[in-house]
Every structure is written in C-alpha cells, then in structure tokens.
Coordinates of C-alpha atoms in Angstrom, one line a residue:
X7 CA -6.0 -35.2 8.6
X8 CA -8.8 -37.0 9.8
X9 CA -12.4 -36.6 7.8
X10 CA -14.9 -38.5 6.9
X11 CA -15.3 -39.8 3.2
X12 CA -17.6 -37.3 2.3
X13 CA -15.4 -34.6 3.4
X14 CA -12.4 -36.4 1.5
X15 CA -14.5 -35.7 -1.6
X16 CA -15.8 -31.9 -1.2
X17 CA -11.8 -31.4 -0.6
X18 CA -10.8 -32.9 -3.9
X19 CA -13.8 -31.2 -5.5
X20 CA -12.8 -27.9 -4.4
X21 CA -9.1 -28.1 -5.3
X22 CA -10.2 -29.2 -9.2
X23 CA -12.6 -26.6 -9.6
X24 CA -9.3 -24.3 -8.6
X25 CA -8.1 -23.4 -12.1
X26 CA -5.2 -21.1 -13.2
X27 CA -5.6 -17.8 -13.2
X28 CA -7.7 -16.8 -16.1
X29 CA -8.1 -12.8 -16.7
X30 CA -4.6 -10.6 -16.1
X31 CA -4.8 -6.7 -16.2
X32 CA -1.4 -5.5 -16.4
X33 CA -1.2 -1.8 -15.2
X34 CA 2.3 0.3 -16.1
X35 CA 2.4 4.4 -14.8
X36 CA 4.7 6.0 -16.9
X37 CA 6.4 9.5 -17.3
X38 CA 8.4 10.3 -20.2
X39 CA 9.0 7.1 -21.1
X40 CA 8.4 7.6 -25.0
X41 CA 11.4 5.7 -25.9
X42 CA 10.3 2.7 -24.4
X43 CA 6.9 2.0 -24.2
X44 CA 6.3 0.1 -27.8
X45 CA 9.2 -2.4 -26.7
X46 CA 7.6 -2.9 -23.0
X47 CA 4.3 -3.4 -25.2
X48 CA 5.8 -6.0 -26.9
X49 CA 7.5 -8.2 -24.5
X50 CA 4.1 -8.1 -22.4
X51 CA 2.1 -9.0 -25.2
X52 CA 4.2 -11.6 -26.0
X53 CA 4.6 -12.8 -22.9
X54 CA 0.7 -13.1 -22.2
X55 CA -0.2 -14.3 -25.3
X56 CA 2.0 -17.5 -24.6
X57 CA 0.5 -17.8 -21.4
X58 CA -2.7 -18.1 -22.4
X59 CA -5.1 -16.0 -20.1
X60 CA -7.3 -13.2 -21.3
X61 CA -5.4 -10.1 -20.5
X62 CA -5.3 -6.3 -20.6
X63 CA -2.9 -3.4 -20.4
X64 CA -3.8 -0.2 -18.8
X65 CA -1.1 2.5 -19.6
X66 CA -1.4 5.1 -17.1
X67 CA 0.6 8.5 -18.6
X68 CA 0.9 10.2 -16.0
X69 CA 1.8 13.6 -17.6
X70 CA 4.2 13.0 -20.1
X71 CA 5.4 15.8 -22.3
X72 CA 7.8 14.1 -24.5
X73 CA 5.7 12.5 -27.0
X74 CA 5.0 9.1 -24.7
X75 CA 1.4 10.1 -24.7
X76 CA 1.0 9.7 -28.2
X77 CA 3.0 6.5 -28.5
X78 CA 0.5 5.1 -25.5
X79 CA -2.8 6.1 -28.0
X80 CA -1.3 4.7 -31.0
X81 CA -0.7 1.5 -29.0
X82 CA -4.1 1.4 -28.3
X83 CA -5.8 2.3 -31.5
X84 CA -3.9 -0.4 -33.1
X85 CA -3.8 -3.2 -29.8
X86 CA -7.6 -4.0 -28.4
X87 CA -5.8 -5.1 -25.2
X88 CA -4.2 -2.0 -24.6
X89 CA -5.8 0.9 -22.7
X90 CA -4.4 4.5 -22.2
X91 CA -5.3 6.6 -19.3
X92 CA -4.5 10.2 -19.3
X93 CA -3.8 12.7 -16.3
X94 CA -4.1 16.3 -17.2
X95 CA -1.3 17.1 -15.0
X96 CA 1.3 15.0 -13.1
X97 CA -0.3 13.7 -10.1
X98 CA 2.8 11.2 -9.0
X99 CA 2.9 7.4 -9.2
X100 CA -0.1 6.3 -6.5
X101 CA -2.5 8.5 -8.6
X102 CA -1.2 6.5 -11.4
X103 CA -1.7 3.3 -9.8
X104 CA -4.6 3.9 -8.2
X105 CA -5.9 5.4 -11.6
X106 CA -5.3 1.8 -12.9
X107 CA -6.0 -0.2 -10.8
X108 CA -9.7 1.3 -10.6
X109 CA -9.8 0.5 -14.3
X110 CA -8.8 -2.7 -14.3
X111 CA -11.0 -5.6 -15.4
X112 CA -8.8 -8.6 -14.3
X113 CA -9.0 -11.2 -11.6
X114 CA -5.1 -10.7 -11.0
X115 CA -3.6 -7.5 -11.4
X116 CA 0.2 -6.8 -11.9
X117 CA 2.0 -3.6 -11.6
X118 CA 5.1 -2.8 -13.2
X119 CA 7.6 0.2 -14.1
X120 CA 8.0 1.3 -18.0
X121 CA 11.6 1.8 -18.0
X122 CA 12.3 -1.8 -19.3
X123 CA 14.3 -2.6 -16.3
X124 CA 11.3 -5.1 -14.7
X125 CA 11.1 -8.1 -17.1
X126 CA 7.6 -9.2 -18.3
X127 CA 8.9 -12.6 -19.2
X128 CA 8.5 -12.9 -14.6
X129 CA 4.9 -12.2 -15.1
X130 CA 4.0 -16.3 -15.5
X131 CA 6.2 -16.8 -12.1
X132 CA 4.0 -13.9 -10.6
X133 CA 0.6 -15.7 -11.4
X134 CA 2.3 -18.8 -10.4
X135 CA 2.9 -17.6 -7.0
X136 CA -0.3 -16.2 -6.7
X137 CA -2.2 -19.5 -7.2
X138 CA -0.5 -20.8 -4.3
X139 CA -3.1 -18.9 -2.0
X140 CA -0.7 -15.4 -1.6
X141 CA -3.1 -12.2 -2.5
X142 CA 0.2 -10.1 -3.5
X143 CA 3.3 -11.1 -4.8
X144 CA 6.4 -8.5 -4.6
X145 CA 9.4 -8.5 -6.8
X146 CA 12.7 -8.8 -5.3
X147 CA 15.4 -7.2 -7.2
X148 CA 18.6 -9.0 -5.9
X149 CA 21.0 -7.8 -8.2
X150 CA 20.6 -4.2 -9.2
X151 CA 21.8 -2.3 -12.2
X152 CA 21.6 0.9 -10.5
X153 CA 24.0 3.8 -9.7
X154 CA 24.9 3.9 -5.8
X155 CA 22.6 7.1 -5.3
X156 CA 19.5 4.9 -5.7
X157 CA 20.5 1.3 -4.2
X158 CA 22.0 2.5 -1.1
X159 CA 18.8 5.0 -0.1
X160 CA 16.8 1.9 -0.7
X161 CA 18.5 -0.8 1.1
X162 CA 18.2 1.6 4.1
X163 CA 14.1 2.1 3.2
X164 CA 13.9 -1.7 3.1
X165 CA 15.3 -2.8 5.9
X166 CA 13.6 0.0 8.0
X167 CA 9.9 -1.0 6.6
X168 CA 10.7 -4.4 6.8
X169 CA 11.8 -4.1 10.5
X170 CA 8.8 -1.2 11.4
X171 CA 6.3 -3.3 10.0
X172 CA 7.0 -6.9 10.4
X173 CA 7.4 -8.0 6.7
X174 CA 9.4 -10.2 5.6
X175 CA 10.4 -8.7 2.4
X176 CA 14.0 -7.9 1.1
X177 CA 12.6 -5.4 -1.5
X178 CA 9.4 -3.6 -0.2
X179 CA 10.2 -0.5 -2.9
X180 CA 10.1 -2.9 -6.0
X181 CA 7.5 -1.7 -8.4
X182 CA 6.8 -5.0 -9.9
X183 CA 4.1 -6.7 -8.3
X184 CA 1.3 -9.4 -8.1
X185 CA -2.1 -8.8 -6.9
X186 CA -5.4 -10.6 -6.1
X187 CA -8.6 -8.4 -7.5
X188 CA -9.4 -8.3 -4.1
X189 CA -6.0 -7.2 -2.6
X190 CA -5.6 -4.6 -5.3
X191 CA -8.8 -3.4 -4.1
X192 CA -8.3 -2.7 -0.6
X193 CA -5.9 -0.1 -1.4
X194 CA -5.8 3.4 -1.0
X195 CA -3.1 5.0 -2.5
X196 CA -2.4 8.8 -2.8
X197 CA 1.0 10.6 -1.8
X198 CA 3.7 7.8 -1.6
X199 CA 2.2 5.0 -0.4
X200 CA 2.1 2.6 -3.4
X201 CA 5.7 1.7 -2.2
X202 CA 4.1 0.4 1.0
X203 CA 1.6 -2.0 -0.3
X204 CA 3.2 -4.8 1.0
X205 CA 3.2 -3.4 4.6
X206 CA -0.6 -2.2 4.1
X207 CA -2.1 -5.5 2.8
X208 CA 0.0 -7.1 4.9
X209 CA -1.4 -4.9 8.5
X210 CA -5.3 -5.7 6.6
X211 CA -4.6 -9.7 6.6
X212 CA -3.6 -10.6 3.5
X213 CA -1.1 -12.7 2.5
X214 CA 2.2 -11.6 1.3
X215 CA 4.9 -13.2 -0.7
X216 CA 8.1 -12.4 -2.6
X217 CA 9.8 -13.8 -5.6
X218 CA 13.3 -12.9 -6.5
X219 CA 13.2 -11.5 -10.1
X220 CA 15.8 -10.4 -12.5
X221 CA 16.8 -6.7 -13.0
X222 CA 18.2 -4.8 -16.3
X223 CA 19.9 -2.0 -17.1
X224 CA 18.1 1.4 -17.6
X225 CA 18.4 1.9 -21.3
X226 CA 16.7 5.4 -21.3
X227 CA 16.1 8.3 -19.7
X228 CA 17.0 9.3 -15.8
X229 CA 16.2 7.8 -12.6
X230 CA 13.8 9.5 -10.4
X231 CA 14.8 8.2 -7.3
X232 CA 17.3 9.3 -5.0
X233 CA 18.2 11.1 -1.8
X234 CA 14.8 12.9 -2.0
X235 CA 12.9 10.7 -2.0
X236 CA 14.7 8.5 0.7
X237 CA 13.4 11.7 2.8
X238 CA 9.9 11.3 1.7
X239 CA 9.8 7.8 1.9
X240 CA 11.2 8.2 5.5
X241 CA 8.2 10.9 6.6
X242 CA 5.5 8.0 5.0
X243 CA 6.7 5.7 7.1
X244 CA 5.7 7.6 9.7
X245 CA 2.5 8.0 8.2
X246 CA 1.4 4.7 7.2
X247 CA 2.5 3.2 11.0
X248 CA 0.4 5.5 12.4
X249 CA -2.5 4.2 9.4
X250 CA -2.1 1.0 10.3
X251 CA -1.9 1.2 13.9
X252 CA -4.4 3.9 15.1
X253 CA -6.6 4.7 12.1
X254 CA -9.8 2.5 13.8
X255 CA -8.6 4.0 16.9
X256 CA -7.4 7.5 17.0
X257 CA -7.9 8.1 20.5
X258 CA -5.1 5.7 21.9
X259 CA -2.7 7.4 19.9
X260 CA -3.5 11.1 20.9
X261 CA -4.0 9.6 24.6
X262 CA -0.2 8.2 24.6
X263 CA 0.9 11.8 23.4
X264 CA -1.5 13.8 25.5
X265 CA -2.2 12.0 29.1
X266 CA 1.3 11.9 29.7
X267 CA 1.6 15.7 29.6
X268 CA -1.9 16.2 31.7
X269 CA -0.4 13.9 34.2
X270 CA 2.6 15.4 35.3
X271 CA 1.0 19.0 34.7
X272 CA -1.7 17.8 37.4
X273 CA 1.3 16.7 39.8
X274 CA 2.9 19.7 39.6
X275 CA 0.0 21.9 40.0
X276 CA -0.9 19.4 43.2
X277 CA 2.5 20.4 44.4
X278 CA 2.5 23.4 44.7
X279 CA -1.5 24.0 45.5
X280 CA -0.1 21.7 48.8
X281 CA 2.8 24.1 49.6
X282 CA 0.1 27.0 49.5
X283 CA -2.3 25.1 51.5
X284 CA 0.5 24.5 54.1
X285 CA 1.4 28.3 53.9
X286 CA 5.3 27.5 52.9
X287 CA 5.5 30.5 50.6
X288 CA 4.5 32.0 47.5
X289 CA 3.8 29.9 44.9
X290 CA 2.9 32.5 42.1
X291 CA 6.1 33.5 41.3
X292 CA 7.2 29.7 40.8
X293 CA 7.7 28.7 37.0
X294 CA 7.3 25.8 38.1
X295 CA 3.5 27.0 38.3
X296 CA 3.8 28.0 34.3
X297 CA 5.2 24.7 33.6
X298 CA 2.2 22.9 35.7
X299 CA -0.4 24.8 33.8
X300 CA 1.2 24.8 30.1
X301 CA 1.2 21.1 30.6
X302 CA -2.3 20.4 31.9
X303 CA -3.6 23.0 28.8
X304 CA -1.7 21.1 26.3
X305 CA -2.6 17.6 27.4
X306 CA -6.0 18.5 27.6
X307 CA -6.1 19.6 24.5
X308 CA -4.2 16.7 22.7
X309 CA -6.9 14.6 24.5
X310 CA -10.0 17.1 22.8
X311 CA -8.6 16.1 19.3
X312 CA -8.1 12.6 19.8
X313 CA -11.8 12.4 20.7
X314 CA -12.4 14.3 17.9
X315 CA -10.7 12.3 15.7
X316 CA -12.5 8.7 17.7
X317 CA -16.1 10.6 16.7
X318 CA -15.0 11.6 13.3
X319 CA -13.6 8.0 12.7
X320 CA -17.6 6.3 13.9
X321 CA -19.2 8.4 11.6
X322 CA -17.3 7.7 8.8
X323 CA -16.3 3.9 9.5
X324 CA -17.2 1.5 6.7
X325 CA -17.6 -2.1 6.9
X326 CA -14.0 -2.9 4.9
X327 CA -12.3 -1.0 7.9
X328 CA -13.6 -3.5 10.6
X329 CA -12.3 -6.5 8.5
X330 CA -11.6 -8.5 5.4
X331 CA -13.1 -11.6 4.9
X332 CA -11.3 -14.3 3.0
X333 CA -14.1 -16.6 1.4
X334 CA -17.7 -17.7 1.5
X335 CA -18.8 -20.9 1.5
X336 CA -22.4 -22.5 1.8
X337 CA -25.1 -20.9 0.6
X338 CA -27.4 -18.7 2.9
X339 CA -31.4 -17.6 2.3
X340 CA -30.3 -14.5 4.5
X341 CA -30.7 -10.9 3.2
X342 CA -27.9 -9.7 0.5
X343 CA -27.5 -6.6 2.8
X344 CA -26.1 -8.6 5.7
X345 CA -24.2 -11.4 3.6
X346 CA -22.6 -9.2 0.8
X347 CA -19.2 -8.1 0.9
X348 CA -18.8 -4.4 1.3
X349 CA -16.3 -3.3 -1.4
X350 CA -14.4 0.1 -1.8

C-alpha cells in the first residue's frame, strides 16, 4: 500500500490504540437447570478472572420451577458479577436472550447454554476472534455428544440456513456465541429467531465468523430439541427470509404473489370479453369466466395489502433499518441529530 508518511503513522496509531477487549457480559437463559448452574458459575468465573477483563453474568431464568431460581439469586447475593433476571412465566429462549442482552453492560457480549455441554474455557478463543474485526462469532460444534433425535434434525436445519441464506457456517443452531455491543444490539429476537442470528446480522452487514469448539456430554436433565422443533425451525425460516428480504420493501413481495394472478385473470377476462364482442357465443356460462374474475379479485387484493404493508413500513421506518454504519472517524461541528447513530 502506497501512503504518504503521515498516513503510515495515523495507521500505526490507530492499530495501538486497538486494545483487547476490556468489559465481557456473559448472558446464559436457563430452564430447569438447577443442577448445574453453580458449576457453569464456576468455570466462567474462573475462566474470566484469568483473562483479565471486567466482566458480568446475566442469568436469565426463564421460568424455572425446580429450584434453579433460587440457586441463580443465591449466586448473586454472594457473586457481585452475577445478575439474575426473572420471567414470571416461560416466555422461550429469544425472550431470554433478548432479556439479557438488553441488560447487558459489556462491550462484547457472549451467549451460551446452561446445560454444561458449551465449555467456558472457549470464551478467550471467542474474544480472540472477535478482535480480529468479526462483530459475531458462532460456535461450531463438530463432534456432538447428542442422541441421533437431535443431531440429525439439526444437520438438516444447518445445511438449509446455510444454503437459504448464504452463510458460511457449519453450525448456525449453536447457542454459544460471540458478539460485538453493537451486533448484539441490532437484534430483534422474539419467537425462534435467536437461532438465526448469524443469518440476520449477517443480511444487516455485519461480519460473521465461526470457531470450531469443543462439545460435552449432557450430565443433567433432558434435551429440548427434537423433531418439533425441526418443524418450527423449518416455518422460521420462512419467516426470517421473507425479514431479510422484503421487510424495507413489502410491496415487491406481495407484487410477485399478487400480479401474477391479476395478470392472467385480466387475459382471460380479455378472452372472452373478445369472443362476446365478436358474437361467437355465450360467454356467461363459461367457468372460464369465474376463473377470470376470481383471479383479477384476488390479485387485486394481494396488491391492496402489499401497499398497505409499503405505507405501514414508511411510517414506521427508523434510521437502523436503512443501514448500519461501521465507524466514525474525524471529528465534525455538525448537529448531534444528523451525526449520531440511531440505536435500538
């Protein structure tokens, strides 16, 4: 690269004042976990207190009834760094997450599961990866201690999100994860979409890489994933393609669906308005006719709702929707209102 001296300089400036990552908010959702959560406390706090960086832990119960509540509070009255957050009801994982994340205080913020099978010793391979520029990190799990009823539902989820949207992940579904403040963010999570993060931040701009990371037994309780939820997860797809495809622009979606149908409608209608005109029979009695007019109704009316949706979206479109901006840089006398970043 060819720059001037000056330029040389502001480079190696900028790269030194580029320090490790300094404040880490680990955020585990649990449910019924109570047989485990005081161990998972204690490998992350070890694990972060031999990194070094300031550091939280957000417990998210996420309506326990076996006791794991009151293991999460006693973790906290007797660990400053530990935080509970408590749902009065299950609300499923992406409330959880989305519960913590909110709360988090952190410039990086990691999620993981509380059934001891994610490892918190990865967590310094994480940040790593992170300070290499990526704004999330995923876990890869590449050799599973599961039963067959989970792995084999979520190879085939993988490999369908991965071809749908373009990522180049071999475990999309992995709970454990890295992300930037700003990444974490961006989300918004509710049904099942926490196990599309990667495929969300990754449609918004941001960066995404994975890390291969090891994978343990489950010593307690039950697995909650299975054939179900491969239906589920198989419906969200559907829904988070058409959220990162058509939500700025709802119109071209409903148009592809609806102008079709108006189209042929109107040809058949002109078909048989012709054969009238030219007095080659009745036409009433056609159902061709029906067909003409159910068709023109229909796509007429799947075109209403996409402009609907088009004026419902400009009312309501914020500034994050448009874009995301990676840095600043430079300093500018211009109002706050048009230089600050618009945040969630």
């Amino acid at each position: 690269m060819n720059v001037s001296p000056q330029l040389q300089k502001a480079l190696r400036d900028r790269a030194a004042r580029r320090g490790p990552v300094r404040r880490v908010s680990v955020v585990v959702p649990f449910l019924n976990e109570a047989e485990t959560l005081e161990v998972l406390h204690q490998r992350i706090t070890a694990t972060l207190a031999g990194l070094g960086p300031a550091y939280e832990i957000i417990l998210v119960d996420d309506g326990s009834e076996d006791g794991g509540e009151l293991i999460a509070e006693a973790l906290a009255e007797t660990d400053a760094h530990v935080r509970v957050i408590r749902f009065t009801r299950n609300f499923g994982k992406a409330a959880a997450l989305s519960a913590g994340i909110a709360e988090a205080r952190g410039d990086v913020i990691v999620t993981m599961d509380a059934d001891l099978q994610d490892d918190p010793k990865e967590i310094g391979r994480f940040l790593a990866k992170l300070d290499e520029g990526y704004d999330v990190v995923s876990g890869w799990k590449q050799t599973r201690h599961d039963p067959v009823g989970k792995t084999l539902p979520s190879k085939i989820f993988n490999r369908m999100t991965a071809r749908l949207f373009d990522v180049d992940l071999h475990d999309i579904n992995c709970g454990f994860k890295a992300y930037s403040r700003r990444a974490a963010r961006h989300l918004n999570l509710y049904g099942e979409l926490h196990r599309f993060t990667p495929a969300l931040l990754h449609a918004a701009g941001y960066r995404v890489a994975e890390i291969a990371v090891e994978h343990h037994p489950r010593a307690h309780g039950q697995s909650k994933y299975g054939t179900r939820r491969l239906i589920k997860g198989l419906l969200d797809i559907a829904t988070v393609k058409l959220v990162t495809r058509y939500q700025s622009r709802p119109l071209h979606f409903f148009a592809m669906l609806g102008l079709p149908l108006l189209l042929v409608g109107l040809a058949f209608i002109s078909y048989l308005s012709a054969l009238w005109i030219l007095d080659m029979g009745p036409i009433g009695n056609r159902p061709l006719l029906l067909i003409g007019i159910l068709f023109t109704v229909t796509g007429t009316q799947v075109l209403g709702v996409g402009l609907v949706a088009e004026l419902l979206q400009a009312a309501g479109l914020r500034e994050r929707d448009k874009y995301v901006i990676d840095q600043r840089f430079g300093e500018s006398d211009a109002a706050p209102a048009v230089i600050e970043e618009v945040r969630p």
